[in-house]
PDB file of C-alpha atoms in Angstrom:
ATOM      1  CA  UNK A   1     110.209 116.810 146.123  1.00 48.00           C
ATOM      2  CA  UNK A   2     106.538 116.508 146.616  1.00 52.00           C
ATOM      3  CA  UNK A   3     104.851 115.896 150.166  1.00 54.00           C
ATOM      4  CA  UNK A   4     102.500 113.234 150.761  1.00 57.00           C
ATOM      5  CA  UNK A   5      99.893 114.484 152.935  1.00 59.00           C
ATOM      6  CA  UNK A   6     101.951 116.600 155.529  1.00 67.00           C
ATOM      7  CA  UNK A   7     103.885 119.765 154.701  1.00 72.00           C
ATOM      8  CA  UNK A   8     107.303 118.605 155.303  1.00 74.00           C
ATOM      9  CA  UNK A   9     110.449 120.869 155.118  1.00 76.00           C
ATOM     10  CA  UNK A  10     113.417 118.628 154.128  1.00 79.00           C
ATOM     11  CA  UNK A  11     116.882 120.546 154.572  1.00 84.00           C
ATOM     12  CA  UNK A  12     120.381 120.086 153.345  1.00 87.00           C
ATOM     13  CA  UNK A  13     123.075 121.459 155.463  1.00 89.00           C
ATOM     14  CA  UNK A  14     127.087 121.065 155.963  1.00 92.00           C
ATOM     15  CA  UNK A  15     129.016 121.020 158.969  1.00 92.00           C
ATOM     16  CA  UNK A  16     132.988 121.707 159.154  1.00 94.00           C
ATOM     17  CA  UNK A  17     134.894 119.821 161.634  1.00 94.00           C
ATOM     18  CA  UNK A  18     138.642 120.300 162.795  1.00 92.00           C
ATOM     19  CA  UNK A  19     140.963 117.273 163.455  1.00 86.00           C
ATOM     20  CA  UNK A  20     139.401 116.967 167.043  1.00 88.00           C
ATOM     21  CA  UNK A  21     135.940 116.258 165.682  1.00 89.00           C
ATOM     22  CA  UNK A  22     134.805 119.783 167.307  1.00 92.00           C
ATOM     23  CA  UNK A  23     132.535 121.889 164.743  1.00 90.00           C
ATOM     24  CA  UNK A  24     134.305 124.817 163.129  1.00 91.00           C
ATOM     25  CA  UNK A  25     131.691 126.330 161.062  1.00 92.00           C
ATOM     26  CA  UNK A  26     128.312 125.413 159.450  1.00 90.00           C
ATOM     27  CA  UNK A  27     125.604 126.485 156.522  1.00 90.00           C
ATOM     28  CA  UNK A  28     122.056 125.552 156.183  1.00 85.00           C
ATOM     29  CA  UNK A  29     118.690 126.705 157.291  1.00 73.00           C
ATOM     30  CA  UNK A  30     117.970 126.655 160.931  1.00 58.00           C
ATOM     31  CA  UNK A  31     121.229 124.435 161.754  1.00 57.00           C
ATOM     32  CA  UNK A  32     122.724 125.303 165.110  1.00 56.00           C
ATOM     33  CA  UNK A  33     121.208 127.380 167.842  1.00 57.00           C
ATOM     34  CA  UNK A  34     118.011 127.827 165.596  1.00 60.00           C
ATOM     35  CA  UNK A  35     119.773 130.355 163.240  1.00 68.00           C
ATOM     36  CA  UNK A  36     120.253 129.969 159.182  1.00 77.00           C
ATOM     37  CA  UNK A  37     123.343 130.520 157.999  1.00 85.00           C
ATOM     38  CA  UNK A  38     123.975 130.604 154.064  1.00 88.00           C
ATOM     39  CA  UNK A  39     127.848 130.845 153.982  1.00 92.00           C
ATOM     40  CA  UNK A  40     130.938 129.461 155.875  1.00 93.00           C
ATOM     41  CA  UNK A  41     133.236 132.325 157.431  1.00 92.00           C
ATOM     42  CA  UNK A  42     136.087 131.268 154.792  1.00 92.00           C
ATOM     43  CA  UNK A  43     133.665 131.456 152.046  1.00 92.00           C
ATOM     44  CA  UNK A  44     134.471 127.769 151.107  1.00 92.00           C
ATOM     45  CA  UNK A  45     130.798 126.918 151.128  1.00 91.00           C
ATOM     46  CA  UNK A  46     127.641 128.657 150.176  1.00 89.00           C
ATOM     47  CA  UNK A  47     123.905 127.468 150.885  1.00 86.00           C
ATOM     48  CA  UNK A  48     121.445 128.672 147.966  1.00 79.00           C
ATOM     49  CA  UNK A  49     118.520 129.038 150.361  1.00 65.00           C
ATOM     50  CA  UNK A  50     115.687 127.122 152.093  1.00 60.00           C
ATOM     51  CA  UNK A  51     113.286 125.288 149.850  1.00 57.00           C
ATOM     52  CA  UNK A  52     109.784 123.910 150.822  1.00 55.00           C
ATOM     53  CA  UNK A  53     109.873 121.605 148.042  1.00 51.00           C
ATOM     54  CA  UNK A  54     106.568 120.969 145.876  1.00 50.00           C
ATOM     55  CA  UNK A  55     107.735 120.266 142.380  1.00 48.00           C
ATOM     56  CA  UNK A  56     111.140 122.281 142.372  1.00 49.00           C
ATOM     57  CA  UNK A  57     113.633 120.615 140.431  1.00 52.00           C
ATOM     58  CA  UNK A  58     116.720 121.472 142.521  1.00 52.00           C
ATOM     59  CA  UNK A  59     115.155 121.985 145.989  1.00 70.00           C
ATOM     60  CA  UNK A  60     118.412 123.132 147.974  1.00 80.00           C
ATOM     61  CA  UNK A  61     121.903 123.237 146.678  1.00 82.00           C
ATOM     62  CA  UNK A  62     125.153 123.496 148.352  1.00 85.00           C
ATOM     63  CA  UNK A  63     128.277 124.811 146.561  1.00 87.00           C
ATOM     64  CA  UNK A  64     131.721 123.634 147.966  1.00 88.00           C
ATOM     65  CA  UNK A  65     135.073 125.280 146.936  1.00 89.00           C
ATOM     66  CA  UNK A  66     137.461 122.889 148.607  1.00 89.00           C
ATOM     67  CA  UNK A  67     140.511 125.178 147.934  1.00 89.00           C
ATOM     68  CA  UNK A  68     138.986 127.924 149.997  1.00 92.00           C
ATOM     69  CA  UNK A  69     138.644 125.536 153.293  1.00 92.00           C
ATOM     70  CA  UNK A  70     140.472 126.908 155.878  1.00 92.00           C
ATOM     71  CA  UNK A  71     143.481 124.624 156.635  1.00 91.00           C
ATOM     72  CA  UNK A  72     142.368 123.420 160.125  1.00 91.00           C
ATOM     73  CA  UNK A  73     139.149 122.103 158.478  1.00 94.00           C
ATOM     74  CA  UNK A  74     139.609 118.432 158.140  1.00 94.00           C
ATOM     75  CA  UNK A  75     136.084 117.257 157.601  1.00 95.00           C
ATOM     76  CA  UNK A  76     132.923 118.354 156.044  1.00 94.00           C
ATOM     77  CA  UNK A  77     129.393 116.537 156.752  1.00 94.00           C
ATOM     78  CA  UNK A  78     126.816 116.752 154.301  1.00 91.00           C
ATOM     79  CA  UNK A  79     123.642 116.225 156.133  1.00 90.00           C
ATOM     80  CA  UNK A  80     119.812 116.108 155.229  1.00 87.00           C
ATOM     81  CA  UNK A  81     116.793 116.326 157.671  1.00 85.00           C
ATOM     82  CA  UNK A  82     113.381 116.658 157.841  1.00 82.00           C
ATOM     83  CA  UNK A  83     113.187 119.871 159.786  1.00 73.00           C
ATOM     84  CA  UNK A  84     110.485 119.737 162.532  1.00 72.00           C
ATOM     85  CA  UNK A  85     108.314 116.408 161.883  1.00 75.00           C
ATOM     86  CA  UNK A  86     107.916 113.627 159.594  1.00 80.00           C
ATOM     87  CA  UNK A  87     110.435 111.340 157.728  1.00 82.00           C
ATOM     88  CA  UNK A  88     111.726 110.950 154.276  1.00 81.00           C
ATOM     89  CA  UNK A  89     109.076 108.308 153.475  1.00 79.00           C
ATOM     90  CA  UNK A  90     106.669 110.995 153.955  1.00 79.00           C
ATOM     91  CA  UNK A  91     108.567 112.915 150.795  1.00 76.00           C
ATOM     92  CA  UNK A  92     107.684 111.736 147.519  1.00 68.00           C
ATOM     93  CA  UNK A  93     110.499 111.975 144.937  1.00 69.00           C
ATOM     94  CA  UNK A  94     113.003 113.170 147.242  1.00 71.00           C
ATOM     95  CA  UNK A  95     116.534 112.824 146.113  1.00 74.00           C
ATOM     96  CA  UNK A  96     120.272 113.889 146.986  1.00 77.00           C
ATOM     97  CA  UNK A  97     122.705 114.084 144.274  1.00 79.00           C
ATOM     98  CA  UNK A  98     126.465 115.086 144.506  1.00 79.00           C
ATOM     99  CA  UNK A  99     128.031 116.491 141.275  1.00 73.00           C
ATOM    100  CA  UNK A 100     131.835 117.571 140.630  1.00 72.00           C
ATOM    101  CA  UNK A 101     131.767 120.884 138.782  1.00 69.00           C
ATOM    102  CA  UNK A 102     133.309 121.303 136.212  1.00 66.00           C
ATOM    103  CA  UNK A 103     133.268 117.538 135.378  1.00 60.00           C
ATOM    104  CA  UNK A 104     134.217 115.308 132.488  1.00 61.00           C
ATOM    105  CA  UNK A 105     131.524 112.972 133.475  1.00 61.00           C
ATOM    106  CA  UNK A 106     127.905 113.605 132.942  1.00 65.00           C
ATOM    107  CA  UNK A 107     126.522 111.619 135.950  1.00 71.00           C
ATOM    108  CA  UNK A 108     126.350 112.365 139.730  1.00 77.00           C
ATOM    109  CA  UNK A 109     129.387 111.092 141.981  1.00 74.00           C
ATOM    110  CA  UNK A 110     126.541 110.079 144.372  1.00 79.00           C
ATOM    111  CA  UNK A 111     122.860 109.842 144.278  1.00 81.00           C
ATOM    112  CA  UNK A 112     120.516 108.607 146.878  1.00 80.00           C
ATOM    113  CA  UNK A 113     116.769 108.307 146.703  1.00 78.00           C
ATOM    114  CA  UNK A 114     115.767 109.337 150.159  1.00 78.00           C
ATOM    115  CA  UNK A 115     112.433 107.170 150.066  1.00 75.00           C
ATOM    116  CA  UNK A 116     114.759 104.204 150.872  1.00 81.00           C
ATOM    117  CA  UNK A 117     115.192 105.576 154.427  1.00 81.00           C
ATOM    118  CA  UNK A 118     111.669 106.077 154.980  1.00 82.00           C
ATOM    119  CA  UNK A 119     111.797 105.998 158.927  1.00 84.00           C
ATOM    120  CA  UNK A 120     114.694 108.144 159.122  1.00 87.00           C
ATOM    121  CA  UNK A 121     114.175 111.979 159.882  1.00 87.00           C
ATOM    122  CA  UNK A 122     118.081 112.593 159.207  1.00 88.00           C
ATOM    123  CA  UNK A 123     120.695 111.208 156.981  1.00 89.00           C
ATOM    124  CA  UNK A 124     124.349 111.796 157.016  1.00 91.00           C
ATOM    125  CA  UNK A 125     124.710 111.618 153.003  1.00 90.00           C
ATOM    126  CA  UNK A 126     128.392 111.900 152.891  1.00 89.00           C
ATOM    127  CA  UNK A 127     131.841 113.030 154.292  1.00 92.00           C
ATOM    128  CA  UNK A 128     134.390 115.001 152.519  1.00 92.00           C
ATOM    129  CA  UNK A 129     137.750 114.840 154.248  1.00 92.00           C
ATOM    130  CA  UNK A 130     141.321 116.027 154.038  1.00 91.00           C
ATOM    131  CA  UNK A 131     144.017 113.065 153.846  1.00 85.00           C
ATOM    132  CA  UNK A 132     146.397 113.641 156.820  1.00 80.00           C
ATOM    133  CA  UNK A 133     149.114 112.378 154.535  1.00 79.00           C
ATOM    134  CA  UNK A 134     148.944 114.373 151.130  1.00 82.00           C
ATOM    135  CA  UNK A 135     146.376 116.998 152.220  1.00 84.00           C
ATOM    136  CA  UNK A 136     144.190 116.046 149.447  1.00 88.00           C
ATOM    137  CA  UNK A 137     140.304 115.782 149.817  1.00 89.00           C
ATOM    138  CA  UNK A 138     138.467 112.535 149.570  1.00 89.00           C
ATOM    139  CA  UNK A 139     134.705 111.692 149.795  1.00 88.00           C
ATOM    140  CA  UNK A 140     132.986 108.983 151.699  1.00 88.00           C
ATOM    141  CA  UNK A 141     129.627 107.935 150.600  1.00 85.00           C
ATOM    142  CA  UNK A 142     128.268 107.569 154.044  1.00 85.00           C
ATOM    143  CA  UNK A 143     124.194 107.183 153.632  1.00 86.00           C
ATOM    144  CA  UNK A 144     123.829 106.567 157.391  1.00 90.00           C
ATOM    145  CA  UNK A 145     120.037 107.161 158.702  1.00 90.00           C
ATOM    146  CA  UNK A 146     119.572 108.962 162.002  1.00 86.00           C
ATOM    147  CA  UNK A 147     116.392 108.631 163.831  1.00 81.00           C
ATOM    148  CA  UNK A 148     114.886 111.676 165.456  1.00 80.00           C
ATOM    149  CA  UNK A 149     117.320 114.025 163.859  1.00 78.00           C
ATOM    150  CA  UNK A 150     116.146 117.489 162.944  1.00 74.00           C
ATOM    151  CA  UNK A 151     119.648 118.693 162.977  1.00 74.00           C
ATOM    152  CA  UNK A 152     123.150 117.460 162.987  1.00 77.00           C
ATOM    153  CA  UNK A 153     123.338 117.864 166.700  1.00 79.00           C
ATOM    154  CA  UNK A 154     120.795 115.103 167.193  1.00 81.00           C
ATOM    155  CA  UNK A 155     123.272 112.685 165.046  1.00 85.00           C
ATOM    156  CA  UNK A 156     126.408 113.928 166.783  1.00 87.00           C
ATOM    157  CA  UNK A 157     127.611 110.666 168.242  1.00 90.00           C
ATOM    158  CA  UNK A 158     127.122 108.900 164.641  1.00 90.00           C
ATOM    159  CA  UNK A 159     129.024 111.866 163.234  1.00 91.00           C
ATOM    160  CA  UNK A 160     131.870 111.566 165.909  1.00 92.00           C
ATOM    161  CA  UNK A 161     132.240 107.688 165.314  1.00 92.00           C
ATOM    162  CA  UNK A 162     132.476 108.163 161.671  1.00 90.00           C
ATOM    163  CA  UNK A 163     135.020 111.152 162.024  1.00 91.00           C
ATOM    164  CA  UNK A 164     136.989 108.938 164.462  1.00 90.00           C
ATOM    165  CA  UNK A 165     137.290 105.972 161.981  1.00 89.00           C
ATOM    166  CA  UNK A 166     138.008 108.283 159.024  1.00 86.00           C
ATOM    167  CA  UNK A 167     140.911 110.092 160.881  1.00 83.00           C
ATOM    168  CA  UNK A 168     142.342 106.812 162.136  1.00 83.00           C
ATOM    169  CA  UNK A 169     141.945 105.050 158.655  1.00 73.00           C
ATOM    170  CA  UNK A 170     141.809 107.911 155.891  1.00 63.00           C
ATOM    171  CA  UNK A 171     141.321 107.285 152.098  1.00 55.00           C
ATOM    172  CA  UNK A 172     138.717 104.745 151.997  1.00 49.00           C
ATOM    173  CA  UNK A 173     136.144 106.945 149.983  1.00 50.00           C
ATOM    174  CA  UNK A 174     136.763 108.649 146.577  1.00 50.00           C
ATOM    175  CA  UNK A 175     139.049 111.304 145.422  1.00 48.00           C
TER     176      UNK A 175
END
């Protein structure tokens, strides 16, 4: 992405939740308690480093190996945010794309232009969740904007509402 005027640091992160909606683990730059964490304890998710944008083709990247997730992890929230100030409207060409690798299709499973969330400082891009009936992973393309959200904690109420709905009515997304 490219900044328009201000130097805005947009970050990508993932937070893992158990079936009670409690945080189990996380990855991302300056996520919880002001600490960066580049891999989950179980090795299921890796963050490939903080990027400051400015003409980088792939700013920040997560690798997720669902088969490595601890059995009590029931949901993974993928979150984007402007780290300290600004909003997505002040970042030119910012985009979020989700790919399945390896894949037989040559297009993203989800693609969001962040400029359409111009007043938001945070965005719940999507939620991976484990079905309680067959233990398969599903993906909900949430695209829920959060105001004044420099980290996932600022969106906790919205996240908890979505998780409660997903756990009560699973399999509304894509396998």
